[in-house]
PDB file of N, CA and C and ligand atoms in Angstrom:
ATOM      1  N   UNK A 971     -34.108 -18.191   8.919  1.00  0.00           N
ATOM      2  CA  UNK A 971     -33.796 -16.873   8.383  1.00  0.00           C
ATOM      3  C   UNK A 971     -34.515 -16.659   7.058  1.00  0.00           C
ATOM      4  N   UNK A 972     -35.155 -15.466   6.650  1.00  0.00           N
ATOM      5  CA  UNK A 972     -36.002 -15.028   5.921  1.00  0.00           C
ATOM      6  C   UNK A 972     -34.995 -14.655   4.334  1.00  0.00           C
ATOM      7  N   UNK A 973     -34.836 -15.585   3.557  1.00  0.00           N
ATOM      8  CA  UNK A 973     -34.021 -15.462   2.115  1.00  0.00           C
ATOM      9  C   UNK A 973     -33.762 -14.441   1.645  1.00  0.00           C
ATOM     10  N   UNK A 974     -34.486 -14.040   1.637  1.00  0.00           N
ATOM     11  CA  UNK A 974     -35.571 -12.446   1.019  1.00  0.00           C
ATOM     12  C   UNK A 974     -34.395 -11.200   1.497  1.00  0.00           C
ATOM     13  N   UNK A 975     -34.164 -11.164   2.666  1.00  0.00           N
ATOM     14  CA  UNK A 975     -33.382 -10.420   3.288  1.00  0.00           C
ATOM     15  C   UNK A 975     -31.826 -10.002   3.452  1.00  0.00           C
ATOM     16  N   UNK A 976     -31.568 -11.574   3.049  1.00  0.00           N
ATOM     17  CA  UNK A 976     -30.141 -11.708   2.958  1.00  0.00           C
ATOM     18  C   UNK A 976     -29.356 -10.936   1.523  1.00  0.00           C
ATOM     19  N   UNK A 977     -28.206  -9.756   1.667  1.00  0.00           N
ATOM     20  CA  UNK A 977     -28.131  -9.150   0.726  1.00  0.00           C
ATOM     21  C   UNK A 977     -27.054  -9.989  -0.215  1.00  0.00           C
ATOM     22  N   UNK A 978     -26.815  -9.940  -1.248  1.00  0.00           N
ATOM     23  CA  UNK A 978     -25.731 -10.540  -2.270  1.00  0.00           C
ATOM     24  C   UNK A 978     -24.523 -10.044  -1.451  1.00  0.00           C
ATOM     25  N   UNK A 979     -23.966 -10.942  -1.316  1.00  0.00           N
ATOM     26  CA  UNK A 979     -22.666 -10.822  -1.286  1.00  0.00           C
ATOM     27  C   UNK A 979     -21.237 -11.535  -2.052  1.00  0.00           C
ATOM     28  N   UNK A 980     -19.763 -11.468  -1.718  1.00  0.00           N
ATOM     29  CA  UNK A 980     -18.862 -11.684  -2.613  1.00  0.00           C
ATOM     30  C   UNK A 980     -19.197 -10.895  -4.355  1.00  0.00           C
ATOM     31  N   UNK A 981     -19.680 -10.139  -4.408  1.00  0.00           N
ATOM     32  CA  UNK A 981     -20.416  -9.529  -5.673  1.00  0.00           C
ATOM     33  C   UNK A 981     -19.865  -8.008  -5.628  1.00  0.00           C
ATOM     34  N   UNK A 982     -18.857  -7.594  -6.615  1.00  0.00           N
ATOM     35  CA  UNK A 982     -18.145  -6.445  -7.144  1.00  0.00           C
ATOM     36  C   UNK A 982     -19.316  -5.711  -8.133  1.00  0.00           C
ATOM     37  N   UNK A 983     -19.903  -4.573  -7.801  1.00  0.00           N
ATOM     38  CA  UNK A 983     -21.057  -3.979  -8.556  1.00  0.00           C
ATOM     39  C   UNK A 983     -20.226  -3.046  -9.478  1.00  0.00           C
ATOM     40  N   UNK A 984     -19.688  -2.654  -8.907  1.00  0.00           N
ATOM     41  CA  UNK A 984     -19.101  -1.197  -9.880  1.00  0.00           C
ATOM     42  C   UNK A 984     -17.307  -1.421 -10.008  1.00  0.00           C
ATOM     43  N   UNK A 985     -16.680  -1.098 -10.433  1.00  0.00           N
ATOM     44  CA  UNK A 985     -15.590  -1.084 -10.699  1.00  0.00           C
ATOM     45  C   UNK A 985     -14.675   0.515 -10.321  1.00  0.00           C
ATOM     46  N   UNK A 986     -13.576  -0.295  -9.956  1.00  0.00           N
ATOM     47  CA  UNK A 986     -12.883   0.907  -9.004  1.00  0.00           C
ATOM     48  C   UNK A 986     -13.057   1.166  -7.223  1.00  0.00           C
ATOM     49  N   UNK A 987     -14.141   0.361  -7.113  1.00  0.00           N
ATOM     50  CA  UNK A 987     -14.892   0.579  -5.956  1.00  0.00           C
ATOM     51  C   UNK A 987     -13.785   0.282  -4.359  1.00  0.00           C
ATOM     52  N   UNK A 988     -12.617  -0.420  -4.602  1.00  0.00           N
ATOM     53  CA  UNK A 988     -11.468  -0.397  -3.680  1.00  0.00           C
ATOM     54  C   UNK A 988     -10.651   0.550  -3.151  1.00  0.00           C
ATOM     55  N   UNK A 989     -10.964   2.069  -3.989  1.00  0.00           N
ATOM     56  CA  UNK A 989     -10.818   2.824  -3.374  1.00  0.00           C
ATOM     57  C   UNK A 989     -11.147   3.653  -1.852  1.00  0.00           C
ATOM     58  N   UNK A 990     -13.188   2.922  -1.620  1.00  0.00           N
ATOM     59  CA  UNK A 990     -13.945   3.266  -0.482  1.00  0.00           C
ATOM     60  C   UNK A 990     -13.174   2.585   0.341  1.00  0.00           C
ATOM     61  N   UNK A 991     -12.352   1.619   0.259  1.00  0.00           N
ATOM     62  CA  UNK A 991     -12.405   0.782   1.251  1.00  0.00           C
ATOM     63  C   UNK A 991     -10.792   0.743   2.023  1.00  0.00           C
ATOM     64  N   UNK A 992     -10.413   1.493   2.974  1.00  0.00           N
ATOM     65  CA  UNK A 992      -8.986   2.002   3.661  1.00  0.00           C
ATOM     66  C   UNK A 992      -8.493   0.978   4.077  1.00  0.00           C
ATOM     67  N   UNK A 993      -7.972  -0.236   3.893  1.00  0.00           N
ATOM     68  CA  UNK A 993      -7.677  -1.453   4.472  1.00  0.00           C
ATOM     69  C   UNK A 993      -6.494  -1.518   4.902  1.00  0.00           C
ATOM     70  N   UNK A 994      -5.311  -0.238   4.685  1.00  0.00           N
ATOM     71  CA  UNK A 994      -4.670  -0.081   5.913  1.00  0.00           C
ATOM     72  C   UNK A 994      -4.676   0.204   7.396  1.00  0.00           C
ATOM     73  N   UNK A 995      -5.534   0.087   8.094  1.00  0.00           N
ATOM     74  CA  UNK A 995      -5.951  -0.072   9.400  1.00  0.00           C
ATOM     75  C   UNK A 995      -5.509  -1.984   9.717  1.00  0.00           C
ATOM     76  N   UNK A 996      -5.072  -2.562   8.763  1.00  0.00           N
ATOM     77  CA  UNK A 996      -4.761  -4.222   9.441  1.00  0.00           C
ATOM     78  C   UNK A 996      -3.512  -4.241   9.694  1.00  0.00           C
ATOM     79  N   UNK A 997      -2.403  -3.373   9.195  1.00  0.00           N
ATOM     80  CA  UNK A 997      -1.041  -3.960   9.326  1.00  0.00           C
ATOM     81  C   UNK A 997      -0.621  -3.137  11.106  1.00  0.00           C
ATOM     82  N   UNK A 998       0.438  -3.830  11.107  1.00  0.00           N
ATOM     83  CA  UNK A 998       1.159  -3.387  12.479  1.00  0.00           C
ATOM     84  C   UNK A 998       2.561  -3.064  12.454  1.00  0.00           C
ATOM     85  N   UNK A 999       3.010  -2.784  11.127  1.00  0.00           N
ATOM     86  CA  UNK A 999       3.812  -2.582  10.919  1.00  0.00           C
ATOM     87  C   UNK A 999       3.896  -1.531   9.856  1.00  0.00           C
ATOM     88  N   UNK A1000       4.556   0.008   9.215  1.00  0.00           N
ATOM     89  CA  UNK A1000       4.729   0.608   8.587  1.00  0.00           C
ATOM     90  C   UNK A1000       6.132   0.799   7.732  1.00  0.00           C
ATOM     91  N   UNK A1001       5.725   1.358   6.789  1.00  0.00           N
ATOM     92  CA  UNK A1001       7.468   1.729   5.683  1.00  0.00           C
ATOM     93  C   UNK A1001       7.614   2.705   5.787  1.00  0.00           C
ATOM     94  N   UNK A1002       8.713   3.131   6.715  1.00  0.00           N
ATOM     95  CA  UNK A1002       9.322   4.307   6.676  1.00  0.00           C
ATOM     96  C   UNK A1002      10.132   4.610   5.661  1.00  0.00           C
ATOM     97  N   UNK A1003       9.833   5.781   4.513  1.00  0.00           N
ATOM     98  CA  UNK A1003      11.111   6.241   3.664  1.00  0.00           C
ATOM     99  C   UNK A1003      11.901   7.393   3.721  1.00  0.00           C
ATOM    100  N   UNK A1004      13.147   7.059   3.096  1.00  0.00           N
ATOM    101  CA  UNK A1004      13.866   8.106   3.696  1.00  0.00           C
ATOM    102  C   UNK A1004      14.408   8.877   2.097  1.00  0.00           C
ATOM    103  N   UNK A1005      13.721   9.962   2.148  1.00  0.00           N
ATOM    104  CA  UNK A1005      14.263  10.459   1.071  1.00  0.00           C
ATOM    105  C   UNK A1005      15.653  11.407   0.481  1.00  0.00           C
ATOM    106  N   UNK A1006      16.358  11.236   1.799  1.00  0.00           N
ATOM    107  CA  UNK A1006      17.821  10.700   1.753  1.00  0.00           C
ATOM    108  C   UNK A1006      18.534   9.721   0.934  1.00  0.00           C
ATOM    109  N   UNK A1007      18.277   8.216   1.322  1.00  0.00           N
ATOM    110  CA  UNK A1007      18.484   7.375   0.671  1.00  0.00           C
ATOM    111  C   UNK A1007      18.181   7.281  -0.619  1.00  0.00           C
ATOM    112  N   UNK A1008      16.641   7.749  -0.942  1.00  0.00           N
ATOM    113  CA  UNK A1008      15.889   7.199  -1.700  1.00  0.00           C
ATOM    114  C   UNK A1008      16.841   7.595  -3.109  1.00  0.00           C
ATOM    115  N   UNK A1009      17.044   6.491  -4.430  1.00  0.00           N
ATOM    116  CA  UNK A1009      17.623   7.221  -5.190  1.00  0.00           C
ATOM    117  C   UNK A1009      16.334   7.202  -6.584  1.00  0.00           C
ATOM    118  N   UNK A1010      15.528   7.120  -6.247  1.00  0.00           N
ATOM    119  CA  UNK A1010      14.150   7.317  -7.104  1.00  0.00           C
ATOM    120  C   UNK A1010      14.739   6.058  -8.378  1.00  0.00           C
ATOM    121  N   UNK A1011      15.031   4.593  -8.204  1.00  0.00           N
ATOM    122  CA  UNK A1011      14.606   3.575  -8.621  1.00  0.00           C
ATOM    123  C   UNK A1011      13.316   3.160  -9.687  1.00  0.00           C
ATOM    124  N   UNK A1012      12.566   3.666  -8.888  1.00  0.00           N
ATOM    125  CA  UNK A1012      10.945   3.147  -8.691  1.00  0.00           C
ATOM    126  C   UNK A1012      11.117   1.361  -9.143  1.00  0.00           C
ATOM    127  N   UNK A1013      12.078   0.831  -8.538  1.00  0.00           N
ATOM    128  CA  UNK A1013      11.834  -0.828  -7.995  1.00  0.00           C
ATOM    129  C   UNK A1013      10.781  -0.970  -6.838  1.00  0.00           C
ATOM    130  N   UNK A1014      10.773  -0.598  -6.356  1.00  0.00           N
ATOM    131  CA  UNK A1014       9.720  -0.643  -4.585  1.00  0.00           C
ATOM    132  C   UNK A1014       8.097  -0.986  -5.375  1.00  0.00           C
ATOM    133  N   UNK A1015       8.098  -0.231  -6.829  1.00  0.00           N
ATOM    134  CA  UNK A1015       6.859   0.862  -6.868  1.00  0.00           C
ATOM    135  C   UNK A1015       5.960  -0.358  -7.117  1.00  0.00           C
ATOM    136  N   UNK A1016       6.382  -1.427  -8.376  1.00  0.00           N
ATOM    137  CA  UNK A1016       5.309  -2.088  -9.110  1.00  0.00           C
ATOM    138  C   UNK A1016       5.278  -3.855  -7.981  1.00  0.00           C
ATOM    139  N   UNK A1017       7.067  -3.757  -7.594  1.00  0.00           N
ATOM    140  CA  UNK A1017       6.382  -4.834  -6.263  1.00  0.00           C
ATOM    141  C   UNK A1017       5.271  -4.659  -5.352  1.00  0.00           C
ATOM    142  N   UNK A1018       4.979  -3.564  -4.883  1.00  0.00           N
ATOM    143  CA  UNK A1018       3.892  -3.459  -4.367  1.00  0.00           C
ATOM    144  C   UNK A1018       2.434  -4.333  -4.227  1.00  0.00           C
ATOM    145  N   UNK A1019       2.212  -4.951  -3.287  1.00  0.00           N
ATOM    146  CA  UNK A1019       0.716  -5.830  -4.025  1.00  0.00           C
ATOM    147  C   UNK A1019      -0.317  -4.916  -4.274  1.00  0.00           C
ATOM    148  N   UNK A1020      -0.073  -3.847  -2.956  1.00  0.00           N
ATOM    149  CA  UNK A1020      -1.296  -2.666  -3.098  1.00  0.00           C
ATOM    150  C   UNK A1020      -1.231  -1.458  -4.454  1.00  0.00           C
ATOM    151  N   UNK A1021      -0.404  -1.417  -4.755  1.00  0.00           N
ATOM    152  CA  UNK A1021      -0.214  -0.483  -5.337  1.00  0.00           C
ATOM    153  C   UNK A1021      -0.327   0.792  -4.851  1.00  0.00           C
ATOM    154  N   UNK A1022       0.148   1.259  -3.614  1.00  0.00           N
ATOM    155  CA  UNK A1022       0.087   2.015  -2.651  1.00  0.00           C
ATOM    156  C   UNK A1022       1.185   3.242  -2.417  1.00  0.00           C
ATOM    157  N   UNK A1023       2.493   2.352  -3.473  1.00  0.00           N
ATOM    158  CA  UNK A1023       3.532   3.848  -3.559  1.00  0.00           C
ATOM    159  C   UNK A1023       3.564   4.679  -4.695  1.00  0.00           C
ATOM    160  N   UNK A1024       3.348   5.807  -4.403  1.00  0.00           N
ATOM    161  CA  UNK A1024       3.105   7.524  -5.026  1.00  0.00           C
ATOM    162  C   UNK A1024       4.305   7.705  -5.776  1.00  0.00           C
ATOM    163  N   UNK A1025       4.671   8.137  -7.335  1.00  0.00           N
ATOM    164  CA  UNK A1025       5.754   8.739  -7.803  1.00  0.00           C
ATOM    165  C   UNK A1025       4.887   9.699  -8.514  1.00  0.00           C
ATOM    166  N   UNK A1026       5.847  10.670  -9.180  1.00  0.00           N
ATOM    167  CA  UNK A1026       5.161  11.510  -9.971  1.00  0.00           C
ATOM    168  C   UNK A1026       6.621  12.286 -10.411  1.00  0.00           C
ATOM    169  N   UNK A1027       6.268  12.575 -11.329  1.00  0.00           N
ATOM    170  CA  UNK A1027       7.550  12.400 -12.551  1.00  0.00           C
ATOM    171  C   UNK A1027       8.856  12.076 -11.757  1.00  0.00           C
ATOM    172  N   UNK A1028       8.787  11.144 -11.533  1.00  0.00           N
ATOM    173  CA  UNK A1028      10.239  10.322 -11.822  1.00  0.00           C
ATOM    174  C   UNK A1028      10.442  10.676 -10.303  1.00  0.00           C
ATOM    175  N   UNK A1029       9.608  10.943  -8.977  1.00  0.00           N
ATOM    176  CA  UNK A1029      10.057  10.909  -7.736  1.00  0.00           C
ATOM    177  C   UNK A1029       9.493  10.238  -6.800  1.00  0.00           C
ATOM    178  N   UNK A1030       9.687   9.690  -6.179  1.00  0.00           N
ATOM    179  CA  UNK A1030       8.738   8.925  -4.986  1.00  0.00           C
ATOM    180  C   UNK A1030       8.406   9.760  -4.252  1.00  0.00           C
ATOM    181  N   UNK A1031       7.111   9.516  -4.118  1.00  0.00           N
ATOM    182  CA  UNK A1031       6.105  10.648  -3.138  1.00  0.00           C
ATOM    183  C   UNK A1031       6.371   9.980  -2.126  1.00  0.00           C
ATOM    184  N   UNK A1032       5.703   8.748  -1.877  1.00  0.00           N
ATOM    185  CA  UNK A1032       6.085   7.814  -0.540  1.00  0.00           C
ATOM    186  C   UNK A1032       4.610   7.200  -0.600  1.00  0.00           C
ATOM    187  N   UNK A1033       4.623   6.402   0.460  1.00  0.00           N
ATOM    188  CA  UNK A1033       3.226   5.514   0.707  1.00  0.00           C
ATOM    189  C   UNK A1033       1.990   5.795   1.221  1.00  0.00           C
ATOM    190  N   UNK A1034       0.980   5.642   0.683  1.00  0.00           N
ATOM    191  CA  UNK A1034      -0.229   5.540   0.949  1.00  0.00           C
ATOM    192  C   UNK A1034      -0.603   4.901   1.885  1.00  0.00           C
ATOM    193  N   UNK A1035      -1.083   5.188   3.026  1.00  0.00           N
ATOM    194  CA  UNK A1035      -0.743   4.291   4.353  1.00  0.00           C
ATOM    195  C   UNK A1035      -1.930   4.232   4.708  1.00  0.00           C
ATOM    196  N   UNK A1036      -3.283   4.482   3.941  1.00  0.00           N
ATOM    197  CA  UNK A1036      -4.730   4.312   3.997  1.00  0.00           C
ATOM    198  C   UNK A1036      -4.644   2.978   3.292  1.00  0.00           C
ATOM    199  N   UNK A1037      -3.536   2.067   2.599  1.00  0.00           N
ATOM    200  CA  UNK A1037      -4.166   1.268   1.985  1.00  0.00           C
ATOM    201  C   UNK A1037      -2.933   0.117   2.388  1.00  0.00           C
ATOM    202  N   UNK A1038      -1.423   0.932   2.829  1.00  0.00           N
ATOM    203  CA  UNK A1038      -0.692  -0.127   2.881  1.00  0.00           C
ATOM    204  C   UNK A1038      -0.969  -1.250   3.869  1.00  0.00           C
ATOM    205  N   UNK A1039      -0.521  -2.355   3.566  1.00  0.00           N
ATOM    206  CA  UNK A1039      -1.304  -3.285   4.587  1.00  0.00           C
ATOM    207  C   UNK A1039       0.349  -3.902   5.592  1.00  0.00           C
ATOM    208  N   UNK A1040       1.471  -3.299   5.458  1.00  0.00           N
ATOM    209  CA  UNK A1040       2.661  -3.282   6.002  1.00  0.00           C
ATOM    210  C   UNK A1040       3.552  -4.900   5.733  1.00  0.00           C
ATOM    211  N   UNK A1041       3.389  -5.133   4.397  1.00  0.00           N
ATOM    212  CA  UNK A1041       3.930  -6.979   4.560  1.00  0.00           C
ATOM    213  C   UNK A1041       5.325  -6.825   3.934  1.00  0.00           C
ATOM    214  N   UNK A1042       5.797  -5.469   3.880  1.00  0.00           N
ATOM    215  CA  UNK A1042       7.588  -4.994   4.315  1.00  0.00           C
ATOM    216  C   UNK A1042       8.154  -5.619   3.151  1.00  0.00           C
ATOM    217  N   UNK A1043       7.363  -5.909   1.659  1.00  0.00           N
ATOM    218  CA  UNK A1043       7.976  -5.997   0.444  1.00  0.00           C
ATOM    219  C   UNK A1043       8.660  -5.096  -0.113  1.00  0.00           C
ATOM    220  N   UNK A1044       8.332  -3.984  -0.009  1.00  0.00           N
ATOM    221  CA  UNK A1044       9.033  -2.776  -0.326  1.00  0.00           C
ATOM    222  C   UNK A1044      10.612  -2.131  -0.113  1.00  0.00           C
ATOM    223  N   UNK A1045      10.536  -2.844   1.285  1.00  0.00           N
ATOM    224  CA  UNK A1045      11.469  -2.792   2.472  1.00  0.00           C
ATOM    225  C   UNK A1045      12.813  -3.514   1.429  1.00  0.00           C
ATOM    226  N   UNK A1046      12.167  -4.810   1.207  1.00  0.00           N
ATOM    227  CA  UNK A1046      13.048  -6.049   0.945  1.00  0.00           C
ATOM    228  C   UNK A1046      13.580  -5.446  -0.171  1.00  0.00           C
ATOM    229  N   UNK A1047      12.552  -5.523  -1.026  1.00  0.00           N
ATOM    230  CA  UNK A1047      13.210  -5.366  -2.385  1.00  0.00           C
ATOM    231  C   UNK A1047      14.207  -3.900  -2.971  1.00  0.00           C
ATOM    232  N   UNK A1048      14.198  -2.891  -2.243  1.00  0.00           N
ATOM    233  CA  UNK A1048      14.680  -1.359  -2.285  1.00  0.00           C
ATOM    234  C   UNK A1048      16.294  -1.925  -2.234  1.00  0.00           C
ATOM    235  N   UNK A1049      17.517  -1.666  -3.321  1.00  0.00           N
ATOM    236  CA  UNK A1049      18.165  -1.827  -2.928  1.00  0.00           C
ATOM    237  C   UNK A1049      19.413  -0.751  -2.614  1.00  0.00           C
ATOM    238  N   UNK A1050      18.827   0.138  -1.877  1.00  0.00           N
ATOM    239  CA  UNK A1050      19.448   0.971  -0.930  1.00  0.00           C
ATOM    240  C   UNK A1050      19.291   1.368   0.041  1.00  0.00           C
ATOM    241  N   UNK A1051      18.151   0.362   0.825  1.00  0.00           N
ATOM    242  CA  UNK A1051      17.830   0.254   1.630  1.00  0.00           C
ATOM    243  C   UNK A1051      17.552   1.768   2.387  1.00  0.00           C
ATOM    244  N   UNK A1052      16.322   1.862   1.643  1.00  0.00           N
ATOM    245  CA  UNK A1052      16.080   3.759   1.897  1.00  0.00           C
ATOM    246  C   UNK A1052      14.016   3.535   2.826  1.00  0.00           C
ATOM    247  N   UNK A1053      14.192   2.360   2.391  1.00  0.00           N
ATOM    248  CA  UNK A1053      12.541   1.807   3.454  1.00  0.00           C
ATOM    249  C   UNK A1053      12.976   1.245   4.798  1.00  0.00           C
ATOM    250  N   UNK A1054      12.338   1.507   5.731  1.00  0.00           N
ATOM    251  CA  UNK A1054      12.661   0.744   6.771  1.00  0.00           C
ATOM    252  C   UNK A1054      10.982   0.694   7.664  1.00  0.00           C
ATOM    253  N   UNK A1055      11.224  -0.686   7.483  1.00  0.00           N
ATOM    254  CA  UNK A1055       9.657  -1.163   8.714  1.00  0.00           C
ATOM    255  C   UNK A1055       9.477  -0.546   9.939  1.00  0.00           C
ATOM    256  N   UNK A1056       8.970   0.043  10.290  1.00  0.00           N
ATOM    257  CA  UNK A1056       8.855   0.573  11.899  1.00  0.00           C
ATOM    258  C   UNK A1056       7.556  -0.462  12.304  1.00  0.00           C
ATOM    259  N   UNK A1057       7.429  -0.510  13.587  1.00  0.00           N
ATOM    260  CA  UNK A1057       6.221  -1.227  14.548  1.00  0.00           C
ATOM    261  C   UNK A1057       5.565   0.059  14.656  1.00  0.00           C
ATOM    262  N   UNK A1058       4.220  -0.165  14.614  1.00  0.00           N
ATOM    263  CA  UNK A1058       3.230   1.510  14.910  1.00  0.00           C
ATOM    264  C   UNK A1058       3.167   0.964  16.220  1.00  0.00           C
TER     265      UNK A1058
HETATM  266  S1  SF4 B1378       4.673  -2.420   3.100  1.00  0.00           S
HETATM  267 FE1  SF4 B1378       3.728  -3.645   1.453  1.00  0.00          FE
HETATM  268  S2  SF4 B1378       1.741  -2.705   1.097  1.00  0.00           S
HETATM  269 FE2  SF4 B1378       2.973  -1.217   2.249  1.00  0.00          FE
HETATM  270  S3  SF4 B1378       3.916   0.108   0.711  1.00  0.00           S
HETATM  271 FE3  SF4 B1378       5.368  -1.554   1.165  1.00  0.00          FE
HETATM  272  S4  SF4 B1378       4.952  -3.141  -0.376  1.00  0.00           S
HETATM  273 FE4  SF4 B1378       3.173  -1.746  -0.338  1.00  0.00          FE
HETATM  274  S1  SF4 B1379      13.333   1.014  -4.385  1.00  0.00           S
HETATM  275 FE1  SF4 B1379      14.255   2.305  -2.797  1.00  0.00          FE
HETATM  276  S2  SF4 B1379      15.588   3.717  -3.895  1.00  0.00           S
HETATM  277 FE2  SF4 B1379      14.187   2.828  -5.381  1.00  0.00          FE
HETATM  278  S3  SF4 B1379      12.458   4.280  -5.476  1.00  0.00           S
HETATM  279 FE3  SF4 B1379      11.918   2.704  -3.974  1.00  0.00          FE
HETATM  280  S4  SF4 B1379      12.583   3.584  -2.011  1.00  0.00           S
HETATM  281 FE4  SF4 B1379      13.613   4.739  -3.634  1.00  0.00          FE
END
């Protein structure tokens, strides 16, 4: 194979750049919220690994599901149990 050709990789050029990239398409599982339950906590928000749940002054929008990757932390930690995992 010709060196020359092979592009850099593992290499972050620009910053912010995780936005291009929708990596919710891996999970098989989703967080359903119920904004019933929900008593706007925002505990769910900073467990997050993705950083994927929406508030805005002081309300939960709900999840970003272009990025959530479904590993049902949200779920766990809510304690009013206002998330619930569904199977897509
Ligand atoms: S399931 Fe995981 S990735 Fe998705 S919103 Fe909840 S904590 Fe974030
Ligand atoms: S932890 Fe539960 S009650 Fe609190 S903001 Fe998140 S979904 Fe709402």
């Amino acid at each position: 194979m010709d060196k020359k050709n092979i592009g850099r990789g593992a290499t972050i050029l620009t910053s912010g750049n995780s936005k291009k990239f929708k990596t919710g398409s891996w999970k098989n599982r989703y967080p359903s919220h119920s904004k019933e339950k929900c008593k706007n906590c925002m505990m769910c928000v900073p467990y997050c690994p993705e950083g994927c749940i929406k508030q805005k002054d002081g309300i939960l929008q709900g999840m970003d599901l272009n990025f959530c990757k479904g590993c049902g932390v949200c779920a766990n930690v809510c304690p009013f149990k206002a998330i619930e995992m569904k199977e897509i």
